[in-house]
Amino acid sequence: DQQVKQNSPSLSVQEGRISILNCDYTNSMFDYFLWYKKYPAEGPTFLISISSIKDKNEDGRFTVFLNKSAKHLSLHIVPSQPGDSAVYFCAASAQSGNTGKLIFGQGTTLQVKP
Amino acid sequence: EAGVAQSPRYKIIEKRQSVAFWCNPISGHATLYWYQQILGQGPKLLIQFQNNGVVDDSQLPKDRFSAERLKGVDSTLKIQPAKLEDSAVYLCASSSLSSYNSPLHFGNGTRLTVT
């Protein structure tokens, strides 16, 4: 049972344009969501997060939007840069249990073309 | 600060052989995780330690996988005997707090190929 889904395996955008990466989840107990970025041969690195009490969180060029009723979140990158080319993973956790366990989506490969 | 260290970076073994991976977390991080990432999928938690105690090992195939974290610092993950489907990248991660909103810091992983 895939509790966190990223339905787009890949995305290609032009440098300077907006990149929008999407993520859906099924478990209504999830109340904290994170995005990780992964370059080849490296481990994932934390990018941005959002609590379920918010619907938007912004950090520089990166903004995460959360729509709890639709169980959907998205990551916006504006403007996109070639260095943003990587695999992006959406992850979710639940305060219940309080273990820090993350459930990851399958990832979306972003390519930003110069 | 130094990141999460893992070794080896790559390992190729034949099925039914055994293999071990090592992880040293960020200094002072009490919580350590082992994740398995199969090609084309997201990381999946195998086991979580809080200091040297196991918090969650519900998805660890205990008939062939084992892990320990002696002295609450570094950790080893072992597979014995390996199967073809164990081919994956094994990621170690650590965090300073065992709370649901503490970002995990990942190592670069060990890529295992079972032939």
mmCIF file of C-alpha atoms in Angstrom:
data_model
loop_
_atom_site.group_PDB
_atom_site.id
_atom_site.type_symbol
_atom_site.label_atom_id
_atom_site.label_comp_id
_atom_site.label_asym_id
_atom_site.label_seq_id
_atom_site.Cartn_x
_atom_site.Cartn_y
_atom_site.Cartn_z
ATOM 1 C CA ASP A 1 0.000 0.000 0.000
ATOM 2 C CA GLN A 2 1.669 3.185 -1.225
ATOM 3 C CA GLN A 3 0.738 5.818 1.349
ATOM 4 C CA VAL A 4 2.734 8.583 -0.352
ATOM 5 C CA LYS A 5 2.597 8.840 -4.121
ATOM 6 C CA GLN A 6 4.461 10.931 -6.638
ATOM 7 C CA ASN A 7 2.712 10.127 -9.887
ATOM 8 C CA SER A 8 5.071 11.977 -12.198
ATOM 9 C CA PRO A 9 8.368 10.068 -12.574
ATOM 10 C CA SER A 10 9.996 12.979 -14.383
ATOM 11 C CA LEU A 11 9.639 16.670 -15.158
ATOM 12 C CA SER A 12 11.575 18.878 -17.550
ATOM 13 C CA VAL A 13 11.492 22.683 -17.387
ATOM 14 C CA GLN A 14 13.413 25.565 -18.869
ATOM 15 C CA GLU A 15 15.834 27.548 -16.731
ATOM 16 C CA GLY A 16 14.106 30.539 -15.140
ATOM 17 C CA ARG A 17 10.649 29.003 -15.315
ATOM 18 C CA ILE A 18 8.624 27.507 -12.472
ATOM 19 C CA SER A 19 8.947 23.836 -11.513
ATOM 20 C CA ILE A 20 5.954 22.250 -9.809
ATOM 21 C CA LEU A 21 6.346 18.835 -8.227
ATOM 22 C CA ASN A 22 3.294 17.067 -6.877
ATOM 23 C CA CYS A 23 2.664 14.551 -4.119
ATOM 24 C CA ASP A 24 -0.469 12.795 -2.872
ATOM 25 C CA TYR A 25 -0.990 10.890 0.347
ATOM 26 C CA THR A 26 -3.663 8.583 1.652
ATOM 27 C CA ASN A 27 -3.065 8.399 5.416
ATOM 28 C CA SER A 28 -5.057 11.106 7.198
ATOM 29 C CA MET A 29 -2.834 10.643 10.277
ATOM 30 C CA PHE A 30 0.101 12.281 8.494
ATOM 31 C CA ASP A 31 0.628 15.734 9.911
ATOM 32 C CA TYR A 32 4.136 16.664 8.849
ATOM 33 C CA PHE A 33 5.496 16.690 5.330
ATOM 34 C CA LEU A 34 8.992 17.113 3.964
ATOM 35 C CA TRP A 35 10.740 17.391 0.626
ATOM 36 C CA TYR A 36 14.179 15.928 0.065
ATOM 37 C CA LYS A 37 16.490 16.430 -2.900
ATOM 38 C CA LYS A 38 18.866 13.744 -4.105
ATOM 39 C CA TYR A 39 21.805 14.040 -6.480
ATOM 40 C CA PRO A 40 23.297 10.893 -8.098
ATOM 41 C CA ALA A 41 25.547 8.871 -5.787
ATOM 42 C CA GLU A 42 24.606 11.032 -2.805
ATOM 43 C CA GLY A 43 22.112 10.632 -0.001
ATOM 44 C CA PRO A 44 18.895 12.670 0.115
ATOM 45 C CA THR A 45 19.229 16.126 1.644
ATOM 46 C CA PHE A 46 16.446 17.947 3.465
ATOM 47 C CA LEU A 47 14.946 20.803 1.475
ATOM 48 C CA ILE A 48 11.778 22.155 3.103
ATOM 49 C CA SER A 49 8.954 21.002 5.344
ATOM 50 C CA ILE A 50 5.414 21.932 6.336
ATOM 51 C CA SER A 51 3.208 21.146 9.281
ATOM 52 C CA SER A 52 -0.428 20.263 8.737
ATOM 53 C CA ILE A 53 -1.496 23.373 10.640
ATOM 54 C CA LYS A 54 -0.193 25.459 7.753
ATOM 55 C CA ASP A 55 -1.063 25.546 4.074
ATOM 56 C CA LYS A 56 2.096 27.210 2.811
ATOM 57 C CA ASN A 57 5.751 27.423 3.742
ATOM 58 C CA GLU A 58 8.334 29.401 1.846
ATOM 59 C CA ASP A 59 12.127 29.310 1.880
ATOM 60 C CA GLY A 60 13.834 31.382 -0.779
ATOM 61 C CA ARG A 61 13.053 29.950 -4.196
ATOM 62 C CA PHE A 62 11.213 26.978 -2.678
ATOM 63 C CA THR A 63 7.573 26.982 -1.565
ATOM 64 C CA VAL A 64 5.546 24.022 -0.376
ATOM 65 C CA PHE A 65 1.749 24.113 -0.508
ATOM 66 C CA LEU A 66 -0.473 21.739 1.449
ATOM 67 C CA ASN A 67 -4.124 20.991 0.631
ATOM 68 C CA LYS A 68 -5.317 18.757 3.471
ATOM 69 C CA SER A 69 -8.806 18.226 2.105
ATOM 70 C CA ALA A 70 -7.354 16.871 -1.122
ATOM 71 C CA LYS A 71 -4.477 15.134 0.661
ATOM 72 C CA HIS A 72 -2.127 16.813 -1.776
ATOM 73 C CA LEU A 73 1.039 18.830 -1.519
ATOM 74 C CA SER A 74 3.237 20.479 -4.073
ATOM 75 C CA LEU A 75 6.710 21.955 -4.239
ATOM 76 C CA HIS A 76 7.224 25.084 -6.323
ATOM 77 C CA ILE A 77 10.692 26.162 -7.410
ATOM 78 C CA VAL A 78 10.903 29.686 -8.814
ATOM 79 C CA PRO A 79 13.007 30.451 -10.731
ATOM 80 C CA SER A 80 14.349 27.033 -11.645
ATOM 81 C CA GLN A 81 18.109 26.704 -12.066
ATOM 82 C CA PRO A 82 20.187 23.961 -13.735
ATOM 83 C CA GLY A 83 21.610 23.072 -10.304
ATOM 84 C CA ASP A 84 18.108 22.117 -9.221
ATOM 85 C CA SER A 85 18.266 19.080 -11.522
ATOM 86 C CA ALA A 86 17.914 16.135 -9.138
ATOM 87 C CA VAL A 87 15.439 13.575 -7.824
ATOM 88 C CA TYR A 88 12.894 15.066 -5.429
ATOM 89 C CA PHE A 89 11.251 12.917 -2.779
ATOM 90 C CA CYS A 90 8.138 13.794 -0.872
ATOM 91 C CA ALA A 91 7.949 12.301 2.643
ATOM 92 C CA ALA A 92 5.381 12.262 5.420
ATOM 93 C CA SER A 93 5.253 11.427 9.096
ATOM 94 C CA ALA A 94 2.680 11.245 11.857
ATOM 95 C CA GLN A 95 2.974 12.683 15.351
ATOM 96 C CA SER A 96 1.194 9.627 16.632
ATOM 97 C CA GLY A 97 3.936 7.265 17.709
ATOM 98 C CA ASN A 98 6.370 10.177 17.641
ATOM 99 C CA THR A 99 9.227 8.121 16.219
ATOM 100 C CA GLY A 100 10.313 10.320 13.359
ATOM 101 C CA LYS A 101 9.621 7.533 10.879
ATOM 102 C CA LEU A 102 9.272 8.940 7.373
ATOM 103 C CA ILE A 103 7.241 7.411 4.550
ATOM 104 C CA PHE A 104 8.667 8.390 1.168
ATOM 105 C CA GLY A 105 7.149 8.696 -2.268
ATOM 106 C CA GLN A 106 8.791 7.177 -5.339
ATOM 107 C CA GLY A 107 10.506 10.378 -6.365
ATOM 108 C CA THR A 108 10.306 12.751 -9.344
ATOM 109 C CA THR A 109 13.351 13.433 -11.483
ATOM 110 C CA LEU A 110 13.570 17.119 -12.324
ATOM 111 C CA GLN A 111 15.647 18.297 -15.258
ATOM 112 C CA VAL A 112 16.198 22.016 -15.653
ATOM 113 C CA LYS A 113 17.459 22.875 -19.117
ATOM 114 C CA PRO A 114 19.748 25.897 -19.628
ATOM 115 C CA GLU B 1 29.870 19.352 11.200
ATOM 116 C CA ALA B 2 30.886 16.039 9.689
ATOM 117 C CA GLY B 3 28.056 14.214 7.939
ATOM 118 C CA VAL B 4 26.816 10.654 8.244
ATOM 119 C CA ALA B 5 29.588 8.284 7.170
ATOM 120 C CA GLN B 6 28.863 4.963 5.466
ATOM 121 C CA SER B 7 31.076 2.204 4.115
ATOM 122 C CA PRO B 8 31.616 0.560 1.777
ATOM 123 C CA ARG B 9 30.250 2.693 -1.079
ATOM 124 C CA TYR B 10 29.739 -0.291 -3.342
ATOM 125 C CA LYS B 11 29.483 -4.032 -2.821
ATOM 126 C CA ILE B 12 28.909 -6.876 -5.263
ATOM 127 C CA ILE B 13 28.169 -10.342 -3.899
ATOM 128 C CA GLU B 14 26.613 -13.556 -5.104
ATOM 129 C CA LYS B 15 23.264 -14.713 -3.802
ATOM 130 C CA ARG B 16 23.400 -16.682 -0.554
ATOM 131 C CA GLN B 17 26.554 -14.848 0.521
ATOM 132 C CA SER B 18 26.602 -12.512 3.502
ATOM 133 C CA VAL B 19 27.395 -8.798 3.611
ATOM 134 C CA ALA B 20 27.704 -6.084 6.242
ATOM 135 C CA PHE B 21 27.368 -2.321 6.055
ATOM 136 C CA TRP B 22 28.690 0.218 8.528
ATOM 137 C CA CYS B 23 27.365 3.625 9.537
ATOM 138 C CA ASN B 24 28.686 6.373 11.772
ATOM 139 C CA PRO B 25 26.064 9.052 12.472
ATOM 140 C CA ILE B 26 26.560 12.739 13.083
ATOM 141 C CA SER B 27 28.151 13.267 16.476
ATOM 142 C CA GLY B 28 25.559 13.637 19.197
ATOM 143 C CA HIS B 29 22.660 12.297 17.132
ATOM 144 C CA ALA B 30 20.732 9.860 19.272
ATOM 145 C CA THR B 31 18.474 8.472 16.573
ATOM 146 C CA LEU B 32 19.777 6.312 13.733
ATOM 147 C CA TYR B 33 17.855 4.848 10.807
ATOM 148 C CA TRP B 34 18.589 2.297 8.097
ATOM 149 C CA TYR B 35 16.625 2.719 4.872
ATOM 150 C CA GLN B 36 16.542 0.512 1.785
ATOM 151 C CA GLN B 37 16.089 2.206 -1.583
ATOM 152 C CA ILE B 38 15.330 -0.076 -4.504
ATOM 153 C CA LEU B 39 15.852 1.420 -7.963
ATOM 154 C CA GLY B 40 12.866 3.541 -8.985
ATOM 155 C CA GLN B 41 11.376 3.611 -5.499
ATOM 156 C CA GLY B 42 11.607 5.862 -2.499
ATOM 157 C CA PRO B 43 13.591 4.910 0.601
ATOM 158 C CA LYS B 44 11.861 2.414 2.883
ATOM 159 C CA LEU B 45 12.624 2.260 6.609
ATOM 160 C CA LEU B 46 14.185 -1.001 7.749
ATOM 161 C CA ILE B 47 15.050 -0.213 11.352
ATOM 162 C CA GLN B 48 15.233 2.748 13.730
ATOM 163 C CA PHE B 49 17.415 3.013 16.835
ATOM 164 C CA GLN B 50 17.112 5.451 19.710
ATOM 165 C CA ASN B 51 20.551 5.368 21.318
ATOM 166 C CA ASN B 52 21.234 1.618 21.339
ATOM 167 C CA GLY B 53 17.632 0.475 21.605
ATOM 168 C CA VAL B 54 15.375 -0.546 18.698
ATOM 169 C CA VAL B 55 12.347 1.740 18.228
ATOM 170 C CA ASP B 56 10.908 0.274 15.025
ATOM 171 C CA ASP B 57 11.980 -2.809 13.077
ATOM 172 C CA SER B 58 8.568 -3.749 11.719
ATOM 173 C CA GLN B 59 9.770 -3.790 8.095
ATOM 174 C CA LEU B 60 13.083 -5.538 8.685
ATOM 175 C CA PRO B 61 13.143 -9.068 7.139
ATOM 176 C CA LYS B 62 14.398 -10.619 10.339
ATOM 177 C CA ASP B 63 15.022 -14.035 8.823
ATOM 178 C CA ARG B 64 17.969 -12.606 6.876
ATOM 179 C CA PHE B 65 18.595 -9.031 8.045
ATOM 180 C CA SER B 66 20.064 -7.990 11.382
ATOM 181 C CA ALA B 67 21.294 -4.693 12.758
ATOM 182 C CA GLU B 68 22.964 -3.506 15.897
ATOM 183 C CA ARG B 69 24.058 -0.248 17.404
ATOM 184 C CA LEU B 70 26.483 -0.998 20.156
ATOM 185 C CA LYS B 71 27.265 1.830 22.576
ATOM 186 C CA GLY B 72 24.623 3.986 20.894
ATOM 187 C CA VAL B 73 26.969 5.409 18.273
ATOM 188 C CA ASP B 74 27.863 3.583 15.067
ATOM 189 C CA SER B 75 25.796 0.799 13.603
ATOM 190 C CA THR B 76 26.094 -2.228 11.354
ATOM 191 C CA LEU B 77 23.475 -3.785 9.096
ATOM 192 C CA LYS B 78 23.976 -7.384 7.988
ATOM 193 C CA ILE B 79 22.310 -9.534 5.366
ATOM 194 C CA GLN B 80 22.755 -13.295 5.548
ATOM 195 C CA PRO B 81 22.039 -14.952 3.180
ATOM 196 C CA ALA B 82 21.516 -12.360 0.451
ATOM 197 C CA LYS B 83 18.860 -12.706 -2.233
ATOM 198 C CA LEU B 84 18.690 -11.112 -5.681
ATOM 199 C CA GLU B 85 15.889 -8.805 -4.510
ATOM 200 C CA ASP B 86 18.188 -7.305 -1.866
ATOM 201 C CA SER B 87 19.978 -5.365 -4.608
ATOM 202 C CA ALA B 88 19.439 -1.762 -3.551
ATOM 203 C CA VAL B 89 21.081 1.275 -2.008
ATOM 204 C CA TYR B 90 21.216 1.067 1.786
ATOM 205 C CA LEU B 91 20.996 4.483 3.363
ATOM 206 C CA CYS B 92 21.861 5.347 6.915
ATOM 207 C CA ALA B 93 20.389 8.488 8.463
ATOM 208 C CA SER B 94 20.522 10.173 11.832
ATOM 209 C CA SER B 95 18.667 12.899 13.658
ATOM 210 C CA SER B 96 19.243 14.759 16.883
ATOM 211 C CA LEU B 97 15.789 14.102 18.271
ATOM 212 C CA SER B 98 13.385 11.238 18.033
ATOM 213 C CA SER B 99 10.501 13.472 17.129
ATOM 214 C CA TYR B 100 8.359 13.381 14.048
ATOM 215 C CA ASN B 101 9.513 16.755 12.771
ATOM 216 C CA SER B 102 13.260 16.408 13.054
ATOM 217 C CA PRO B 103 14.843 16.377 9.579
ATOM 218 C CA LEU B 104 16.904 13.309 8.871
ATOM 219 C CA HIS B 105 20.502 13.641 7.721
ATOM 220 C CA PHE B 106 21.433 10.904 5.255
ATOM 221 C CA GLY B 107 24.761 9.353 4.363
ATOM 222 C CA ASN B 108 25.712 8.690 0.738
ATOM 223 C CA GLY B 109 24.623 5.076 0.964
ATOM 224 C CA THR B 110 26.032 1.675 0.074
ATOM 225 C CA ARG B 111 25.018 0.313 -3.310
ATOM 226 C CA LEU B 112 24.602 -3.468 -3.076
ATOM 227 C CA THR B 113 24.416 -5.665 -6.149
ATOM 228 C CA VAL B 114 23.488 -9.312 -5.643
ATOM 229 C CA THR B 115 24.225 -11.562 -8.637
#
